[in-house]
PDB file of C-alpha atoms in Angstrom:
ATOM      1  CA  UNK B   1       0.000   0.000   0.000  1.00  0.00           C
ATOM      2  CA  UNK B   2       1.151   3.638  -0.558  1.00  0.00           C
ATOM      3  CA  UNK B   3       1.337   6.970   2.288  1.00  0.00           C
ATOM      4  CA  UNK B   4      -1.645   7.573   0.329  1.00  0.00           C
ATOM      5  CA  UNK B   5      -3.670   4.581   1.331  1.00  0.00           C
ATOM      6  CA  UNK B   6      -2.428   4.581   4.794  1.00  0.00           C
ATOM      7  CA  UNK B   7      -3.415   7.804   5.590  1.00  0.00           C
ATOM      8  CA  UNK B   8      -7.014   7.021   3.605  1.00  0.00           C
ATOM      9  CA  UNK B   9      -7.044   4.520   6.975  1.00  0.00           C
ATOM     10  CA  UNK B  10      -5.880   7.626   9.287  1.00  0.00           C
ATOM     11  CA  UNK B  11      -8.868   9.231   8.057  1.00  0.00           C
ATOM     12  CA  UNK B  12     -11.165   6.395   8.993  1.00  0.00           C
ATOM     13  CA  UNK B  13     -10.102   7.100  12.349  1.00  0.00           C
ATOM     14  CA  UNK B  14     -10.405  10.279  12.165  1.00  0.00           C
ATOM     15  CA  UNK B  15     -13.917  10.355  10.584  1.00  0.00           C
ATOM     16  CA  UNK B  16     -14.866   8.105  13.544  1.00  0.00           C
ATOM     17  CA  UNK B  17     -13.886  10.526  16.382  1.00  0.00           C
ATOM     18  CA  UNK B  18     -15.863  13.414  14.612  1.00  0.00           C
ATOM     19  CA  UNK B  19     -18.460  11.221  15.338  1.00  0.00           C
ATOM     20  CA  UNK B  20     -17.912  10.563  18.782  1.00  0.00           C
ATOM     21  CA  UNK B  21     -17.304  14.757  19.353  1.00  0.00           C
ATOM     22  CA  UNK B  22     -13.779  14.238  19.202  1.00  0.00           C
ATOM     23  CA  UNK B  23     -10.926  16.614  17.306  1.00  0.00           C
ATOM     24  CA  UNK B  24     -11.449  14.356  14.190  1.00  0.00           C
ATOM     25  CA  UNK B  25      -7.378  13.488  14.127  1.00  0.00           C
ATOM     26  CA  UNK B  26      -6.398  10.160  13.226  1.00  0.00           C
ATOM     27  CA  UNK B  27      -3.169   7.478  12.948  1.00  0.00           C
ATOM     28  CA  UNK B  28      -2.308   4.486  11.903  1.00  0.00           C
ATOM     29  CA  UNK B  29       1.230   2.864  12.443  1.00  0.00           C
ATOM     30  CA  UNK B  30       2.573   0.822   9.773  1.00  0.00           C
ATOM     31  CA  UNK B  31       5.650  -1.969   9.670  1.00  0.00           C
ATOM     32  CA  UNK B  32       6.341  -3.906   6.796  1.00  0.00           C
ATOM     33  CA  UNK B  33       2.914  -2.720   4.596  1.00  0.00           C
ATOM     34  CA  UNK B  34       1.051  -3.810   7.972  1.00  0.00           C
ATOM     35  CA  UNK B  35      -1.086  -1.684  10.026  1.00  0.00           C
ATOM     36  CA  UNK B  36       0.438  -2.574  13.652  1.00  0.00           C
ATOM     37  CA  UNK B  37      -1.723  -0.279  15.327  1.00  0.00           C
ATOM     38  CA  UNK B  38      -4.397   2.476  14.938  1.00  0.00           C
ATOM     39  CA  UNK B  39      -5.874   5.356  17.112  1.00  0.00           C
ATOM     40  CA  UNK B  40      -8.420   8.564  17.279  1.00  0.00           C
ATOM     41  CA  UNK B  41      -8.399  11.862  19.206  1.00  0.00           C
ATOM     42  CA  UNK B  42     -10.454  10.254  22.696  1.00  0.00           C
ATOM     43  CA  UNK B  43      -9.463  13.506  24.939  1.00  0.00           C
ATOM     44  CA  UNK B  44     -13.399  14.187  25.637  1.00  0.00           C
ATOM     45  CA  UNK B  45     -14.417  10.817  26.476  1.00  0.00           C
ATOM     46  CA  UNK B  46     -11.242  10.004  28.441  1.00  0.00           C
ATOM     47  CA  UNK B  47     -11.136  13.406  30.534  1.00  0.00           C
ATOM     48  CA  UNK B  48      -7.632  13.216  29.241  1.00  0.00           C
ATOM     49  CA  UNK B  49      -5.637  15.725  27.603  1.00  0.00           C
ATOM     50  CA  UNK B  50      -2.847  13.445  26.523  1.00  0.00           C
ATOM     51  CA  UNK B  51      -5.189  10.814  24.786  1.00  0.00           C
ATOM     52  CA  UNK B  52      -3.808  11.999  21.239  1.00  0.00           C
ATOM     53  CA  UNK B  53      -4.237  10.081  18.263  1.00  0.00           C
ATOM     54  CA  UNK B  54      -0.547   9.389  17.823  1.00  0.00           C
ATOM     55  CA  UNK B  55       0.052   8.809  21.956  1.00  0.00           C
ATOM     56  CA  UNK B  56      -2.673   5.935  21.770  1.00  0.00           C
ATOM     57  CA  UNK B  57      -1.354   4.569  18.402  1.00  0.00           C
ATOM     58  CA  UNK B  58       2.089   4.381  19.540  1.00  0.00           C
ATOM     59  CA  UNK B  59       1.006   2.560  22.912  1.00  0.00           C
ATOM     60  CA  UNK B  60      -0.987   0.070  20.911  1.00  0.00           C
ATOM     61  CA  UNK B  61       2.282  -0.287  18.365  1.00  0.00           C
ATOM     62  CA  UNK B  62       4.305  -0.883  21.284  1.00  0.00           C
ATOM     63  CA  UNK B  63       2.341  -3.246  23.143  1.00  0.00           C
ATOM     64  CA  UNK B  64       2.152  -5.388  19.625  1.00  0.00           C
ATOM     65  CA  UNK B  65       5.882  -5.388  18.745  1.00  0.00           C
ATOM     66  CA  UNK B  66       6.938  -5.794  22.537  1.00  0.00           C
ATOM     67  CA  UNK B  67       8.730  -2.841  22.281  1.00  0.00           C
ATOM     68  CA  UNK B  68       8.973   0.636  22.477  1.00  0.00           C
ATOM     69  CA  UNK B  69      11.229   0.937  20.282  1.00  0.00           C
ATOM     70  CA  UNK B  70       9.009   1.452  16.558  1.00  0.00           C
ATOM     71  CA  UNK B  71      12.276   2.505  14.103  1.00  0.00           C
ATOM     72  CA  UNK B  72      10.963   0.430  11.653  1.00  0.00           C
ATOM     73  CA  UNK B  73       7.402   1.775  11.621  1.00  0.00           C
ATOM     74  CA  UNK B  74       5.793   4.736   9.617  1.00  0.00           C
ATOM     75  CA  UNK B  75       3.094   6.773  11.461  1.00  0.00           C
ATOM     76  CA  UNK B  76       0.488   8.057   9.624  1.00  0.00           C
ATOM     77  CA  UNK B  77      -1.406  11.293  11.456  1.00  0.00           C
ATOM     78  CA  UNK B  78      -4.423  13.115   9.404  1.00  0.00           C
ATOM     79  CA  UNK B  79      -3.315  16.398  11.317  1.00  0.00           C
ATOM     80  CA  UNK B  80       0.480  17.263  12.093  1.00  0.00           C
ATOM     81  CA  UNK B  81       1.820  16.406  15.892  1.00  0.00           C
ATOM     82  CA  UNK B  82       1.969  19.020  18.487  1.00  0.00           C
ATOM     83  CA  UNK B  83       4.558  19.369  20.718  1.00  0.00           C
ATOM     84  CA  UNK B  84       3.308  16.936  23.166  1.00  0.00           C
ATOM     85  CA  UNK B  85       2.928  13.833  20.303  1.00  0.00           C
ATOM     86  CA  UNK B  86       6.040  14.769  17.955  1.00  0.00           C
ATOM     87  CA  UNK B  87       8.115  14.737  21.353  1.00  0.00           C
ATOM     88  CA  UNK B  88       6.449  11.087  21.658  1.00  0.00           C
ATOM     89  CA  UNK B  89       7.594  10.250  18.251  1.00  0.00           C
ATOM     90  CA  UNK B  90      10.736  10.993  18.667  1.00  0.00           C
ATOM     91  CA  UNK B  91      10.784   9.271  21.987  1.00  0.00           C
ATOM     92  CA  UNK B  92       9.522   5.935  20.252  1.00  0.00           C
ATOM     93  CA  UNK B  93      12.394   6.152  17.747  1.00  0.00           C
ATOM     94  CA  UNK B  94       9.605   6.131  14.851  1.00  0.00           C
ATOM     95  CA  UNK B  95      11.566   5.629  11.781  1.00  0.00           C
ATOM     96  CA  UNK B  96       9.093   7.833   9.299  1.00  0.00           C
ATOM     97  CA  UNK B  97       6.407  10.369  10.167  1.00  0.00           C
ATOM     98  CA  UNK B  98       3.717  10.997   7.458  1.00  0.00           C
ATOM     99  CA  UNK B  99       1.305  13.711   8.227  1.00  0.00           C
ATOM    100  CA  UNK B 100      -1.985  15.331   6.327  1.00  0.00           C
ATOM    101  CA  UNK B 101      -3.122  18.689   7.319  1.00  0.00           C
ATOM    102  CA  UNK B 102      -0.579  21.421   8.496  1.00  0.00           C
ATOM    103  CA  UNK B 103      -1.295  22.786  12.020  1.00  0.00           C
ATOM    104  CA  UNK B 104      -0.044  26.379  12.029  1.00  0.00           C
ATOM    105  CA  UNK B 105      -1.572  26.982  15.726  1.00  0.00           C
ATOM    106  CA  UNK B 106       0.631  23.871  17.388  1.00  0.00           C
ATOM    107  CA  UNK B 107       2.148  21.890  14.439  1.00  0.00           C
ATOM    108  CA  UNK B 108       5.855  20.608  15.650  1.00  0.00           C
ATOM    109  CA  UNK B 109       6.837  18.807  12.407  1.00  0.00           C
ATOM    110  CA  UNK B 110       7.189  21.669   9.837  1.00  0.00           C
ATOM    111  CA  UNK B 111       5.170  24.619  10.712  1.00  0.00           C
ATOM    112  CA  UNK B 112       6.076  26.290  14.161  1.00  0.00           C
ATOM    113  CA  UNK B 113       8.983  24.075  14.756  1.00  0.00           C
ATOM    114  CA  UNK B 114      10.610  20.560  13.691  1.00  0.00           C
ATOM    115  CA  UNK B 115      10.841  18.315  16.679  1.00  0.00           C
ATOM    116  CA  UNK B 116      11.453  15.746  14.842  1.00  0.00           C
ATOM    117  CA  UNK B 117      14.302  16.256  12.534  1.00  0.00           C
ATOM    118  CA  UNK B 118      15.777  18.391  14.986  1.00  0.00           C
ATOM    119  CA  UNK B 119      19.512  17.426  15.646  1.00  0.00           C
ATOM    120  CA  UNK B 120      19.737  18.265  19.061  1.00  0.00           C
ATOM    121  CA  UNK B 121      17.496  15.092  19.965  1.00  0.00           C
ATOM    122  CA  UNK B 122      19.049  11.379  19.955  1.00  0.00           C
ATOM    123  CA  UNK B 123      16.767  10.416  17.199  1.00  0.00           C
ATOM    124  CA  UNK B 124      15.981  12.230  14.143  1.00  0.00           C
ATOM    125  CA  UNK B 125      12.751  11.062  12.690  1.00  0.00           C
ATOM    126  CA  UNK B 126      12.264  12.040   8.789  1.00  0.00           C
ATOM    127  CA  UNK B 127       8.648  14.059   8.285  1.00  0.00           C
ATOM    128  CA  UNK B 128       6.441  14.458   5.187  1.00  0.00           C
ATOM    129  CA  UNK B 129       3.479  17.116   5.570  1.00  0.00           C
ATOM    130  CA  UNK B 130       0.764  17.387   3.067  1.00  0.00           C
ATOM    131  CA  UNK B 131      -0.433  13.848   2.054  1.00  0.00           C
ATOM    132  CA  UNK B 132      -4.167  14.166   1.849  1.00  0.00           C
ATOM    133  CA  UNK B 133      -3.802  17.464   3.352  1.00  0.00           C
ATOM    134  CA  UNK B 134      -7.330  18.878   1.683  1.00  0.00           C
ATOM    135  CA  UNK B 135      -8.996  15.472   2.655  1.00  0.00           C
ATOM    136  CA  UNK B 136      -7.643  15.909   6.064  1.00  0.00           C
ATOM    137  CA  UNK B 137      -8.386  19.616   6.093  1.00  0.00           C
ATOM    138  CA  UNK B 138     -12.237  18.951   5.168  1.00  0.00           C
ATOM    139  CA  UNK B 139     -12.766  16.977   8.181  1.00  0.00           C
ATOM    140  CA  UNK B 140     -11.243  19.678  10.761  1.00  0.00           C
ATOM    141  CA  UNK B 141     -13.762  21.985   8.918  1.00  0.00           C
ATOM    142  CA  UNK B 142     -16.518  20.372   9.253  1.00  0.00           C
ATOM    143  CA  UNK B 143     -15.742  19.772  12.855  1.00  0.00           C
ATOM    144  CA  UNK B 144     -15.307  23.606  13.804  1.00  0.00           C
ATOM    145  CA  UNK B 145     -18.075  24.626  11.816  1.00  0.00           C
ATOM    146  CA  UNK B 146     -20.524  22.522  13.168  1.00  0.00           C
ATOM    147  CA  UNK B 147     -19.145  23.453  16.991  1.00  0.00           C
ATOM    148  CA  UNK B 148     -19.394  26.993  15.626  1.00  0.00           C
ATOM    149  CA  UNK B 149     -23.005  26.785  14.839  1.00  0.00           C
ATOM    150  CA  UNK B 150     -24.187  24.654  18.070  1.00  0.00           C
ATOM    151  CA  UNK B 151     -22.524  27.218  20.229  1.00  0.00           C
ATOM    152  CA  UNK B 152     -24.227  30.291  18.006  1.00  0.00           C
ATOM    153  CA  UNK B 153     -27.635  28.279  18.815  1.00  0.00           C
ATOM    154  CA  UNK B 154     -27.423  28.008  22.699  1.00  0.00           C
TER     155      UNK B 154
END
């Protein structure tokens, strides 16, 4: 399969926490052409602020290989990391990062910063923005417009 069908799969995740009330975000984490592992945005129903797409993808990864270690794995994120997840990444020594939408509010692997591919850290973690970005974008829209208009009707 190709970034492009892998992140057609992030989207399915991501389509499924719009529908929960989630941020729709989300990832799937891919060795060897095989989905390992794949997550949603669940900070709302969690009461959790770190319950990130790529946090829970990367825990599920983990617990599948037996390792934290995921250097031969591509994650695939419908909206780019913030600080909090592309920290996470490079903590899990992900070997490829593939992300859709660009997030110029909080997006740490291209637009405010590059925490990945930044040589300072012990692992540098090669990024590609962009991949389904208008697909991706679509569904934040939706999202924000819709919260928009239920909080213009209360």
């Amino acid at each position: 399969m190709s970034d492009i069908e892998f992140m057609r799969e992030a989207l399915v995740e991501a389509e499924l926490a719009a529908a929960a009330g989630e941020l729709p975000v989300g990832c799937v984490i891919v060795r060897d052409g095989t989905v390992l592992a794949r997550a949603r945005n669940a900070c709302e129903a969690r009461r959790d602020a770190t319950a990130h797409a790529e946090l829970l993808a990367i825990r599920e990864a983990s617990r599948a290989l037996g390792d934290w270690r995921l250097g031969d794995c591509t994650l695939y994120v419908t909206l780019e990391p913030c600080p909090m997840c592309a920290g996470a990444i490079v903590q899990a020594r992900v070997g490829r990062l593939v992300f859709g939408a660009p997030n110029p509010a909080q997006g740490c692997a291209g637009s405010l910063y590059r925490i990945p591919e930044d040589p300072a850290f012990p692992h540098f973690c090669p990024s590609e923005g962009g991949v389904l970005a208008a697909e991706c974008q679509a569904l934040l829209d939706a999202f924000f417009l819709a919260r928009r208009t239920q909080d213009d009707l209360r």
